[in-house]
Amino acid sequence: MSSRTVIRGGLVITASDEIHADVLIEDTRIAALASPGSQNWSADRTIDATGRYVIPGGVDAHTHMELPFGGTHASDTFETGTRAAAWGGTTTIVDFAVQSVGTTLREGLDAWHAKAEGNCAIDYAFHMIVSDVNEETLKEMDLLIEEGVTSFKQFMAYPGVFYSDDGQILRAMQRAAGNGGLIMMHAENGIAIDVLVEQALARGETDPRHHGEVRKALLEAEATHRAIRLAQVAGAPLYVVHVSAAEAVAELARARDDGLNVFGETCPQYLFLSTDNLAEPGFEGAKYVCSTPLRPREHQARLWQGLRTNDLQVVSTDHCPFCFTGQKELGRGDFSKIPNGLPGVENRMDLLHQAVVDGHISRRRWIEIACAAPARMFGLYPKKGTITPGADADVVIYDPHAEQVMSAATHHMNVDYSAYEGKRVTGRVETVLSRGEPVIDQREYTGRAGHGVFTPRSTCQYLN
Ligand SMILES: [Zn+2]
């Protein structure tokens, strides 16, 4: 089967250019771009994008569909989560396969393949969470890289669950230095945080807002610093996930100024929400419990600055939804039992477009931090993350003038609340193609579970 789609009259925006152009898609790939109206391409399907943006599908490099956590599991399956992602203009997710302590990387990866295969509406890839560093695990890292799983996440937080000590981290980093892998770090001093949690609960401080108070910015900064120095000793690159504290951005900026291959990601919740949300009355604050935690509003300016100056390179969601009813409620009377995570995979592209409207970033930077940089960071570029001949035809027709109000009543994520309930934003996804096939067509879902395929990745493309 051969099919041709032409997208006419839109403003094509990539990380590097903004041009009015027609786009020709042949089968699953971008075939050509041309000046508007200059080519008489025949087509099976023509999309009029006049007055619209034509942008690469979003690449969300940090999701946790179905993640088991704290005695429950994230409420989006690969099926519901990838469908919601498509609604929000994201056409690739990189999710985290989990190695549990006492099992192999292979067992963890196989389990995540089984969850995702045949269920995804959009393409997907995997990082590997390494919870148990030993000789066998280190050898397995090499094999996973050959299979296109080229990044490995470790945790300085969550002692007794995902936690690795400095020696285990150093060993994994040394292995990554040799095999080209990228170590991703959850940088919070979990040992110290657990002491503060225990002390807070002993004082009767059980409300959700205390989650933010015990997970101190300084303990994020300290862990970020330590991770950077361990990576430096190992001679390995480092990617710090969900950076939320101004002090942690400063650590990354300093390391980058020193010429180190250190990268940072932040998430929309840290850019748009704050400890004010965690302090909402009743138990409402539980909706905003995630780690790293939301910070006081003052931190936001440093995050935006970091995104502008490239001290932060990527915005991902850390999408890890838990319903308020029955899941977040597990932590009533003890904030430490609230499952950690926020929904957001559907909201990222729109919130970052709102950042363009608000003047925080340029349109091209929007596409860079949401599409191109995550694709490059995790070895998917230019197949994903841009619009160029040869690239996968993952394309979003975006209406930059449409108004929408974010709400659980209208979103497609399988979770009973929105972290952005009532937030008015300008801009909305209209049509989404995944490898040339319409997944969202004029705001109707036309995709199907199983269209999305596992996408092997090369190693980080920011390293030389
Ligand atoms: Zn995460």
PDB file of C-alpha atoms and ligand atoms in Angstrom, residues 62 64 96 153 242 318, ligand 1:
ATOM      1  CA  HIS A  62       9.594  10.541  30.846  1.00  0.00           C
ATOM      2  CA  HIS A  64       5.331   5.825  33.830  1.00  0.00           C
ATOM      3  CA  PHE A  96      10.600   3.377  32.172  1.00  0.00           C
ATOM      4  CA  LYS A 153      17.801   5.452  35.495  1.00  0.00           C
ATOM      5  CA  HIS A 242      12.666  16.348  36.935  1.00  0.00           C
ATOM      6  CA  ASP A 318       7.016  12.410  34.480  1.00  0.00           C
TER       7      ASP A 318
HETATM    8 ZN    ZN B   1       9.674   9.556  36.937  1.00  0.00          ZN
END
